[in-house]
mmCIF file of C-alpha atoms in Angstrom:
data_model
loop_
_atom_site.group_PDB
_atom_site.id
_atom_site.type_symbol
_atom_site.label_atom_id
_atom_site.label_comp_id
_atom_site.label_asym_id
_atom_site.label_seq_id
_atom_site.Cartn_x
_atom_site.Cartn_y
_atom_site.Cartn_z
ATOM 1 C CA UNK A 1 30.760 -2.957 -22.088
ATOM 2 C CA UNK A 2 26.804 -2.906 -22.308
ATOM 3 C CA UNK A 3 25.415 -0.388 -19.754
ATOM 4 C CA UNK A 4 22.734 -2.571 -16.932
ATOM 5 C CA UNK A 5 20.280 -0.944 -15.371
ATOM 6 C CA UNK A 6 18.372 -2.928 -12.637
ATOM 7 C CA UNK A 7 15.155 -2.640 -11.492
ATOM 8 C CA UNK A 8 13.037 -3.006 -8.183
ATOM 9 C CA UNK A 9 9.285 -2.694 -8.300
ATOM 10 C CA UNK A 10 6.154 -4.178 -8.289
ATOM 11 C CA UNK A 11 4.410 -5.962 -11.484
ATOM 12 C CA UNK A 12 1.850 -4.647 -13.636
ATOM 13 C CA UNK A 13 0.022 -7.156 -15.202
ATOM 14 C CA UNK A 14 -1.550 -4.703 -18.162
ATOM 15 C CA UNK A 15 2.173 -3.963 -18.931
ATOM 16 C CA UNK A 16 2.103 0.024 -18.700
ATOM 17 C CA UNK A 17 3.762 0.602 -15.382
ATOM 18 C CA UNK A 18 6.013 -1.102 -12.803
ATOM 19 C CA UNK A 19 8.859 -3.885 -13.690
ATOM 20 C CA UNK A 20 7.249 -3.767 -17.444
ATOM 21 C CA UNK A 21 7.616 -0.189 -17.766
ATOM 22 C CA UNK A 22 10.959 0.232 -16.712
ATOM 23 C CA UNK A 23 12.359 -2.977 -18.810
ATOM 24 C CA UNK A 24 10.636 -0.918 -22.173
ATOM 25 C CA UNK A 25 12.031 2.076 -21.082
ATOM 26 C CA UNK A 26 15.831 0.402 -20.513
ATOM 27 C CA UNK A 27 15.583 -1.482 -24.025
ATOM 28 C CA UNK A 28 14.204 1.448 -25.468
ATOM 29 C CA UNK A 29 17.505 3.701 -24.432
ATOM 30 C CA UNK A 30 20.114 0.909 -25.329
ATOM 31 C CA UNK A 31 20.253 0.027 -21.528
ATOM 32 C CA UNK A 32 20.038 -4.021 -20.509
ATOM 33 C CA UNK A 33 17.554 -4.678 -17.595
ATOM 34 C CA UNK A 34 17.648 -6.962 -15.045
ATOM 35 C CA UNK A 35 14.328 -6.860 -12.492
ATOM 36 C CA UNK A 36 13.585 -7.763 -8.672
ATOM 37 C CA UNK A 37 10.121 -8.145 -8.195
ATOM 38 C CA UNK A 38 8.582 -6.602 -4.885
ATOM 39 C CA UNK A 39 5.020 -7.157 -5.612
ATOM 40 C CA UNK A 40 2.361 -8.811 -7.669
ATOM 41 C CA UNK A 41 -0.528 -6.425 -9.037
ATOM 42 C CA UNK A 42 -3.611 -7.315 -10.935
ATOM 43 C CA UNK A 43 -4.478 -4.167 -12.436
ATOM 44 C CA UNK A 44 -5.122 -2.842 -16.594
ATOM 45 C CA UNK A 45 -5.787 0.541 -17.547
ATOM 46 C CA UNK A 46 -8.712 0.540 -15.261
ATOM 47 C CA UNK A 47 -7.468 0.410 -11.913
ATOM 48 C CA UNK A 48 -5.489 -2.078 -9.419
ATOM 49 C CA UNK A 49 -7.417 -5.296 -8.584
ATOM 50 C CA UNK A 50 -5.251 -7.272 -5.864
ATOM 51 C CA UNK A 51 -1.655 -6.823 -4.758
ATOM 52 C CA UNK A 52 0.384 -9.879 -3.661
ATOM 53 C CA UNK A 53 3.665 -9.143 -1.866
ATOM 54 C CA UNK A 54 6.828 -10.955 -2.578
ATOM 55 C CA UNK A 55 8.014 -11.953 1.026
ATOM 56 C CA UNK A 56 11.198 -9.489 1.847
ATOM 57 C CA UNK A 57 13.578 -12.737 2.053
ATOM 58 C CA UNK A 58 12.640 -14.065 -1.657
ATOM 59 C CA UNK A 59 13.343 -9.500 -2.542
ATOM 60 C CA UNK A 60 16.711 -10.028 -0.693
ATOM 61 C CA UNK A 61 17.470 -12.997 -2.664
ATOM 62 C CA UNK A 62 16.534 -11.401 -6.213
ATOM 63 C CA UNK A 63 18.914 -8.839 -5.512
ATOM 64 C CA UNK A 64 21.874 -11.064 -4.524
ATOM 65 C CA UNK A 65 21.029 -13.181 -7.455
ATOM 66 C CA UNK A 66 21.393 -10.219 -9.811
ATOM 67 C CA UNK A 67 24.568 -8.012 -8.341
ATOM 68 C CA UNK A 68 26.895 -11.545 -7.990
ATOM 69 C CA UNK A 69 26.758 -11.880 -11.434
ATOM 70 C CA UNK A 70 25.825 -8.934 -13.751
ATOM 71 C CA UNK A 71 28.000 -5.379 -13.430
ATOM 72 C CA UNK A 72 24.843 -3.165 -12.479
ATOM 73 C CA UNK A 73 25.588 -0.115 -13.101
ATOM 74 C CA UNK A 74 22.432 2.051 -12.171
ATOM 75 C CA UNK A 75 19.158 0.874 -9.826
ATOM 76 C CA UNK A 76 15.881 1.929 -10.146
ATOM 77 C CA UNK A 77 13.555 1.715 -7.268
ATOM 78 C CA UNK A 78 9.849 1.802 -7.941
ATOM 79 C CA UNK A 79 6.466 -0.300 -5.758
ATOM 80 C CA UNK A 80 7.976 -1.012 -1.981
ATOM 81 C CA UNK A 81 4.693 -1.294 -0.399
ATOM 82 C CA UNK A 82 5.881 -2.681 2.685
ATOM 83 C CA UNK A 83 8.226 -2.015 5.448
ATOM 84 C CA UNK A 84 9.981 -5.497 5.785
ATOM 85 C CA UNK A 85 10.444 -4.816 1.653
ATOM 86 C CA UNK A 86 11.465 -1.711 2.458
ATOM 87 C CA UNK A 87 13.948 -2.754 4.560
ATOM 88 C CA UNK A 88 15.359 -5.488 2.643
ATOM 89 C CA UNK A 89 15.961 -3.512 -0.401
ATOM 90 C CA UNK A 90 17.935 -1.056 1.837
ATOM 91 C CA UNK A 91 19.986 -3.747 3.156
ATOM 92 C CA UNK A 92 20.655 -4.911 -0.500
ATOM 93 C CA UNK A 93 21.946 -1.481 -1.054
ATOM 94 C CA UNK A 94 24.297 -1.662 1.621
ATOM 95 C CA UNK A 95 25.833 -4.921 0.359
ATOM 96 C CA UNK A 96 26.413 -3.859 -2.753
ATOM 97 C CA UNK A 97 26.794 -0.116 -2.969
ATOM 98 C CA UNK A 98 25.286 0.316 -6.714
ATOM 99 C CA UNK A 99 26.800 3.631 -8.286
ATOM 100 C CA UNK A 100 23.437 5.235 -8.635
ATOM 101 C CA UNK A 101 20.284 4.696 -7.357
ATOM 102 C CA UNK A 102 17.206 6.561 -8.554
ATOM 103 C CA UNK A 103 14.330 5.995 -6.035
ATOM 104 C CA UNK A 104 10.944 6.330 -7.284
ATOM 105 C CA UNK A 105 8.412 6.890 -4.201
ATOM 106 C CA UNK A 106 5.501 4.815 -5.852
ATOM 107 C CA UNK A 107 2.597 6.063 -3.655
ATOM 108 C CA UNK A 108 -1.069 5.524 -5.604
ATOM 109 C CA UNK A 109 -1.628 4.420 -9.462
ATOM 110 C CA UNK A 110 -2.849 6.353 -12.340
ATOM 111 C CA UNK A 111 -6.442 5.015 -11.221
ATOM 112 C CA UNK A 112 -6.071 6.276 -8.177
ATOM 113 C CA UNK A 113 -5.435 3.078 -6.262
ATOM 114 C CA UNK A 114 -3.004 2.893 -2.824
ATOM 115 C CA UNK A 115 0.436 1.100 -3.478
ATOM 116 C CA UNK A 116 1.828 1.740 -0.356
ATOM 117 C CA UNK A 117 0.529 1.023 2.549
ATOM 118 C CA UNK A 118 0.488 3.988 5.524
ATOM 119 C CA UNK A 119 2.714 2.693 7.748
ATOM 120 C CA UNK A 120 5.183 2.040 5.149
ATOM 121 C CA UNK A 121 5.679 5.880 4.561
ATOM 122 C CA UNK A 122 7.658 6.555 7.296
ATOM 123 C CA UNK A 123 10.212 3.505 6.925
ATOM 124 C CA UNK A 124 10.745 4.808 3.057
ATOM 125 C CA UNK A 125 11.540 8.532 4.525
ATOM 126 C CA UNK A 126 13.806 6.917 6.980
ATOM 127 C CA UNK A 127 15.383 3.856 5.376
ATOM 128 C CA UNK A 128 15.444 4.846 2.019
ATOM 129 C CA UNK A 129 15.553 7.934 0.696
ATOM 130 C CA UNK A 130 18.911 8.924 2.770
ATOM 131 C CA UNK A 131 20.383 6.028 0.349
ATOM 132 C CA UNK A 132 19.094 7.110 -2.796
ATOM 133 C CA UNK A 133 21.384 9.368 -5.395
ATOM 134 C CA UNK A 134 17.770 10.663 -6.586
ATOM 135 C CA UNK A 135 14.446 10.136 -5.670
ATOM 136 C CA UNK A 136 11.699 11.686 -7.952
ATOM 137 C CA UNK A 137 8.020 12.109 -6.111
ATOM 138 C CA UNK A 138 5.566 14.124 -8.191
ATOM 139 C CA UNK A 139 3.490 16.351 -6.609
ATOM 140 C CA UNK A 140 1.515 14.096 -4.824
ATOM 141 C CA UNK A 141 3.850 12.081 -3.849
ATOM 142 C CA UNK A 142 5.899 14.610 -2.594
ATOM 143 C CA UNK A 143 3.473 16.032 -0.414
ATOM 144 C CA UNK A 144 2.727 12.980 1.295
ATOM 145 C CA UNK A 145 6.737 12.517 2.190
ATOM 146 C CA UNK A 146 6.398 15.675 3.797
ATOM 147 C CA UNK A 147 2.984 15.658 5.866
ATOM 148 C CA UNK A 148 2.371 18.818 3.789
ATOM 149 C CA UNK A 149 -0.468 19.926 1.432
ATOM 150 C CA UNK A 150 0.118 19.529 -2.550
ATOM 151 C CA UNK A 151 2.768 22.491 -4.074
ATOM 152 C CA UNK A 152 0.815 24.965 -6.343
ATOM 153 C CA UNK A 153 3.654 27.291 -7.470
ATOM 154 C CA UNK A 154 6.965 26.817 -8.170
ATOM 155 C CA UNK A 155 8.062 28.902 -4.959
ATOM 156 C CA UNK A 156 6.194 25.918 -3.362
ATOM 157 C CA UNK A 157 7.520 23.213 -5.111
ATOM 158 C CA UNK A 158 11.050 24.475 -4.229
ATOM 159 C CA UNK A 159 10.684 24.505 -0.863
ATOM 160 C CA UNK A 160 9.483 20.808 -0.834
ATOM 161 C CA UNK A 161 12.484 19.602 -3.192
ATOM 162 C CA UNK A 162 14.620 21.919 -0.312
ATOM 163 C CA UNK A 163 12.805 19.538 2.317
ATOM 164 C CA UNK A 164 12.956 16.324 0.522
ATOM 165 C CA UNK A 165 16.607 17.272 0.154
ATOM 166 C CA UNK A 166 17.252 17.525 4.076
ATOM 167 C CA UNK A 167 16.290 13.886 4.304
ATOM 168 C CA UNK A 168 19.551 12.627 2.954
ATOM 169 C CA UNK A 169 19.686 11.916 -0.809
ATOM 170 C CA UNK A 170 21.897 13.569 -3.138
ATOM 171 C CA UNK A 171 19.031 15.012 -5.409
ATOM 172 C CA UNK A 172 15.287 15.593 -5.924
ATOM 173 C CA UNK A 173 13.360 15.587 -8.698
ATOM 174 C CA UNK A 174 9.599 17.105 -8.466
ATOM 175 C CA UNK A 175 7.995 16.103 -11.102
ATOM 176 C CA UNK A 176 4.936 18.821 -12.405
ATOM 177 C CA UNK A 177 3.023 16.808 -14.523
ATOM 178 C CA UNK A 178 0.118 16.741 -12.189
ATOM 179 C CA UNK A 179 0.104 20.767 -11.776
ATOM 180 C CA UNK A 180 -1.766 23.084 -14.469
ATOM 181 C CA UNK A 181 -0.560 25.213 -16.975
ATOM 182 C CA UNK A 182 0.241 25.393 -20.273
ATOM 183 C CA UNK A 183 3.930 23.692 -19.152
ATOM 184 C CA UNK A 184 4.888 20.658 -17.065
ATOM 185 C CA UNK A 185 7.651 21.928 -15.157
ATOM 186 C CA UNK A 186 10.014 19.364 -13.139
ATOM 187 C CA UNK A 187 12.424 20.582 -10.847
ATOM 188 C CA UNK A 188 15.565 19.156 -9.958
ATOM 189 C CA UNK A 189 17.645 20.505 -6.915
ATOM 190 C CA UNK A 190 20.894 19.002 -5.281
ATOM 191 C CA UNK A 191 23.467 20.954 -2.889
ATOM 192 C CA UNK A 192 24.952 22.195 -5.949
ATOM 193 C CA UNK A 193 21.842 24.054 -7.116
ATOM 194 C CA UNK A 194 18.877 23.517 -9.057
ATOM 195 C CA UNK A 195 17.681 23.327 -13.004
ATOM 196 C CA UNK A 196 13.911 23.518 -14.105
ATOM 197 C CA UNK A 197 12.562 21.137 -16.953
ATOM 198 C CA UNK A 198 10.186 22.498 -18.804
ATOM 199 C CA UNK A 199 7.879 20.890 -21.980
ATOM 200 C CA UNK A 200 4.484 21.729 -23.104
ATOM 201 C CA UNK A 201 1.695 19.877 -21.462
ATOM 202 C CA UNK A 202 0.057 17.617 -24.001
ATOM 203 C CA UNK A 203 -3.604 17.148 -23.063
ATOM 204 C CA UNK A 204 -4.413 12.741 -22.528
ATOM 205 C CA UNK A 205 -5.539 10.152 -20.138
ATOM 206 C CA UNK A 206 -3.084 8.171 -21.194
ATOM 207 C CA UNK A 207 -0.422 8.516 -19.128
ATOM 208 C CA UNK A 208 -0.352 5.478 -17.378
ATOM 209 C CA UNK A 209 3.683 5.123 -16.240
ATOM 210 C CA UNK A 210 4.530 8.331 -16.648
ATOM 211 C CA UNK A 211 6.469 8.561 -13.111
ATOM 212 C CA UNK A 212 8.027 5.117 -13.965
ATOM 213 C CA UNK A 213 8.881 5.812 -16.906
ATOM 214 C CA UNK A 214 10.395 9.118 -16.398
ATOM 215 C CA UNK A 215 12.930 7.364 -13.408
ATOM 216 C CA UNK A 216 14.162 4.567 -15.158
ATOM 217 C CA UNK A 217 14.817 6.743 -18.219
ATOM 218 C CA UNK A 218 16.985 8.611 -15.893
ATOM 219 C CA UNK A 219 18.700 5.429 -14.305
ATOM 220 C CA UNK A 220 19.412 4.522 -17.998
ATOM 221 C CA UNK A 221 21.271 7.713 -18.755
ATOM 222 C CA UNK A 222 23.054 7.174 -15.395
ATOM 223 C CA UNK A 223 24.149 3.297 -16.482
ATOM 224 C CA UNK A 224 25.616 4.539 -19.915
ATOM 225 C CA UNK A 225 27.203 7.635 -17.835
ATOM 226 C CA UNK A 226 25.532 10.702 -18.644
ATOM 227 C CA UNK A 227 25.752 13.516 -15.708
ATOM 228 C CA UNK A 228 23.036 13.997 -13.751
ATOM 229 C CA UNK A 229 21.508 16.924 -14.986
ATOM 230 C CA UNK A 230 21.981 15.051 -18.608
ATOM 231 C CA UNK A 231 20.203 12.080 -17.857
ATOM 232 C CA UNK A 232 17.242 14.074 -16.236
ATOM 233 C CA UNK A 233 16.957 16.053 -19.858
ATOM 234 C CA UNK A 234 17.021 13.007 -22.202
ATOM 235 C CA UNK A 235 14.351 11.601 -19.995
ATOM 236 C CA UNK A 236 12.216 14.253 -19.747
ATOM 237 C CA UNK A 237 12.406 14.702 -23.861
ATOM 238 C CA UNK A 238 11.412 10.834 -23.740
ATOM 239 C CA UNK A 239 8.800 10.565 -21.839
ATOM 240 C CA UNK A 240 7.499 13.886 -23.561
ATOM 241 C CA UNK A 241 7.561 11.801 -26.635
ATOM 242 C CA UNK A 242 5.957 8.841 -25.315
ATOM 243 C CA UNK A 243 3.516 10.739 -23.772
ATOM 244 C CA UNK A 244 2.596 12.694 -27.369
ATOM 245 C CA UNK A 245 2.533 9.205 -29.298
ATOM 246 C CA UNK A 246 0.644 7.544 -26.356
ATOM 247 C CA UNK A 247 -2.642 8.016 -28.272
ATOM 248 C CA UNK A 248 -1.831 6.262 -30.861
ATOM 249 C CA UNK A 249 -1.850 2.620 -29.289
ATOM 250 C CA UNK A 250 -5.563 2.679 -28.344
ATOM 251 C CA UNK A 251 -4.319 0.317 -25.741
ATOM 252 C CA UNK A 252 -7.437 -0.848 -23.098
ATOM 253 C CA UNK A 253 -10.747 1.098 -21.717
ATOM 254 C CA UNK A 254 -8.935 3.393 -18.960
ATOM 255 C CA UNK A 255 -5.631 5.440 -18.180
ATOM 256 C CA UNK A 256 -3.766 4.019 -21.123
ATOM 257 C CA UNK A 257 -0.134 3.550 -21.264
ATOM 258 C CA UNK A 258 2.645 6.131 -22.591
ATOM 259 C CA UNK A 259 4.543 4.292 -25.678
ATOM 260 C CA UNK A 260 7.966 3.604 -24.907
ATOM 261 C CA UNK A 261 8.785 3.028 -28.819
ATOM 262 C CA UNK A 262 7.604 5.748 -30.027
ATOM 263 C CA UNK A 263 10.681 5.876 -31.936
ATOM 264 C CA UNK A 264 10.426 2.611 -33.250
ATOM 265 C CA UNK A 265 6.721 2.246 -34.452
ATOM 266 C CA UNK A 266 3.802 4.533 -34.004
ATOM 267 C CA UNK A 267 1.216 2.227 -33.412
ATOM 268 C CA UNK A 268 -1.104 3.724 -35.684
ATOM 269 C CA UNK A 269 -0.839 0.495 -37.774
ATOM 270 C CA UNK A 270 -2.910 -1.357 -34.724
#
């Protein structure tokens, strides 16, 4: 049977990140996507113009729509900026009890602009991530989950994941692209232990999607039943690659996006 991956996040309308992100990243892995929307941005690769909300009952009935009919087999969460959203997609969880879900705690952009809006942090850390299989924040993100300041080591960045952990999911994933160094180490760490992934950090602004990328690459590996640990390697090596090839697509004025086909086409013919 074809492996389907769903997706729940917001909309980017340059196409690098969000809902268009993670249905590249699915088709690029041999993974069919479905997609809820959550939210409406107008954004490119220079920042995030407006955000439009879809209303929590129109989220509830995306996901309904999608799990009657189509044998989901992984979920990606990405953009909840709201509680009632927040909320909704938790209930949806509850109905239909997807095998994995990878939660993505989409906080700010690559531009810097705020996704999620401050009261909304708190119904995440207590609706949502005690439902999620595996929630990936990057430094940042992971930080802000905690109350804490930013992890600088990796003694650090364990005790977060250790933290993050306590709050119910299965696994964390701390993602080190936006530390220093001559590596970008992400850590993953679960009741059964922990595993670091580790590639050379390839100097670029374009790395618009990154964190997007990197969890629905993982929810793909999950849908065509790789092991955790597995799935987390293949996507790392991915989004390394798309990162390395991102260059080439000279694609807009800011934070460009990471090229999900890198495998297919280099873009250098653009």
């Amino acid at each position: 049977m074809t492996a389907i991956a769903l997706t729940i996040a917001g909309s980017d309308s340059g196409g690098g990140a969000g809902i268009q992100a993670d249905l590249k990243t699915f088709s690029a892995l041999g993974v069919y996507g479905a997609s809820v929307l959550t939210a409406l941005t107008a954004q490119n690769t220079l920042g995030v113009t407006a955000i439009h909300d879809v209303p929590p009952d129109f989220v509830t009935a995306q996901i309904d729509a999608v799990f009657s009919d189509l044998a989901v087999n992984a979920v990606k969460i990405g953009m909840l900026s709201q509680p009632a959203a927040i909320r909704a997609v938790a209930a949806g969880l509850d109905r239909w009890s997807p095998a994995h879900v990878v939660l993505d705690p989409v906080m700010v952009a690559a531009s810097g602009a705020n996704l999620l809006q401050p009261e909304a942090v708190a119904t995440l850390r207590e609706v949502l991530i005690p439902r999620a299989h595996l929630v990936t924040p990057n430094l940042p993100e992971a930080a802000r989950l905690l109350g804490d300041g930013v992890a600088t080591t990796e003694a650090a960045m364990m005790d977060q994941a250790r933290r993050i952990l306590a709050m119910g999911p299965r696994a964390v994933l701390i993602k080190g692209g936006h530390g220093h160094g001559a590596e970008s180490a992400d850590l993953l760490v679960s009741a059964a232990g922990h595993r670091w992934y580790r590639a050379a950090r390839h100097e670029t602004q374009n790395t618009h999607g990154t964190g997007c990328t990197l969890s629905s690459a993982i929810a793909a590996g999950l849908a065509r039943g790789l092991p955790l640990e597995s799935a987390v390697a293949e996507a790392k090596a991915y989004v390394t690659a798309a990162i390395r090839a991102a260059d080439g697509l000279k694609i807009g004025r800011g934070h460009g996006p990471v090229h999900h086909f890198h495998a297919l086409w280099t873009g250098a013919e653009a």
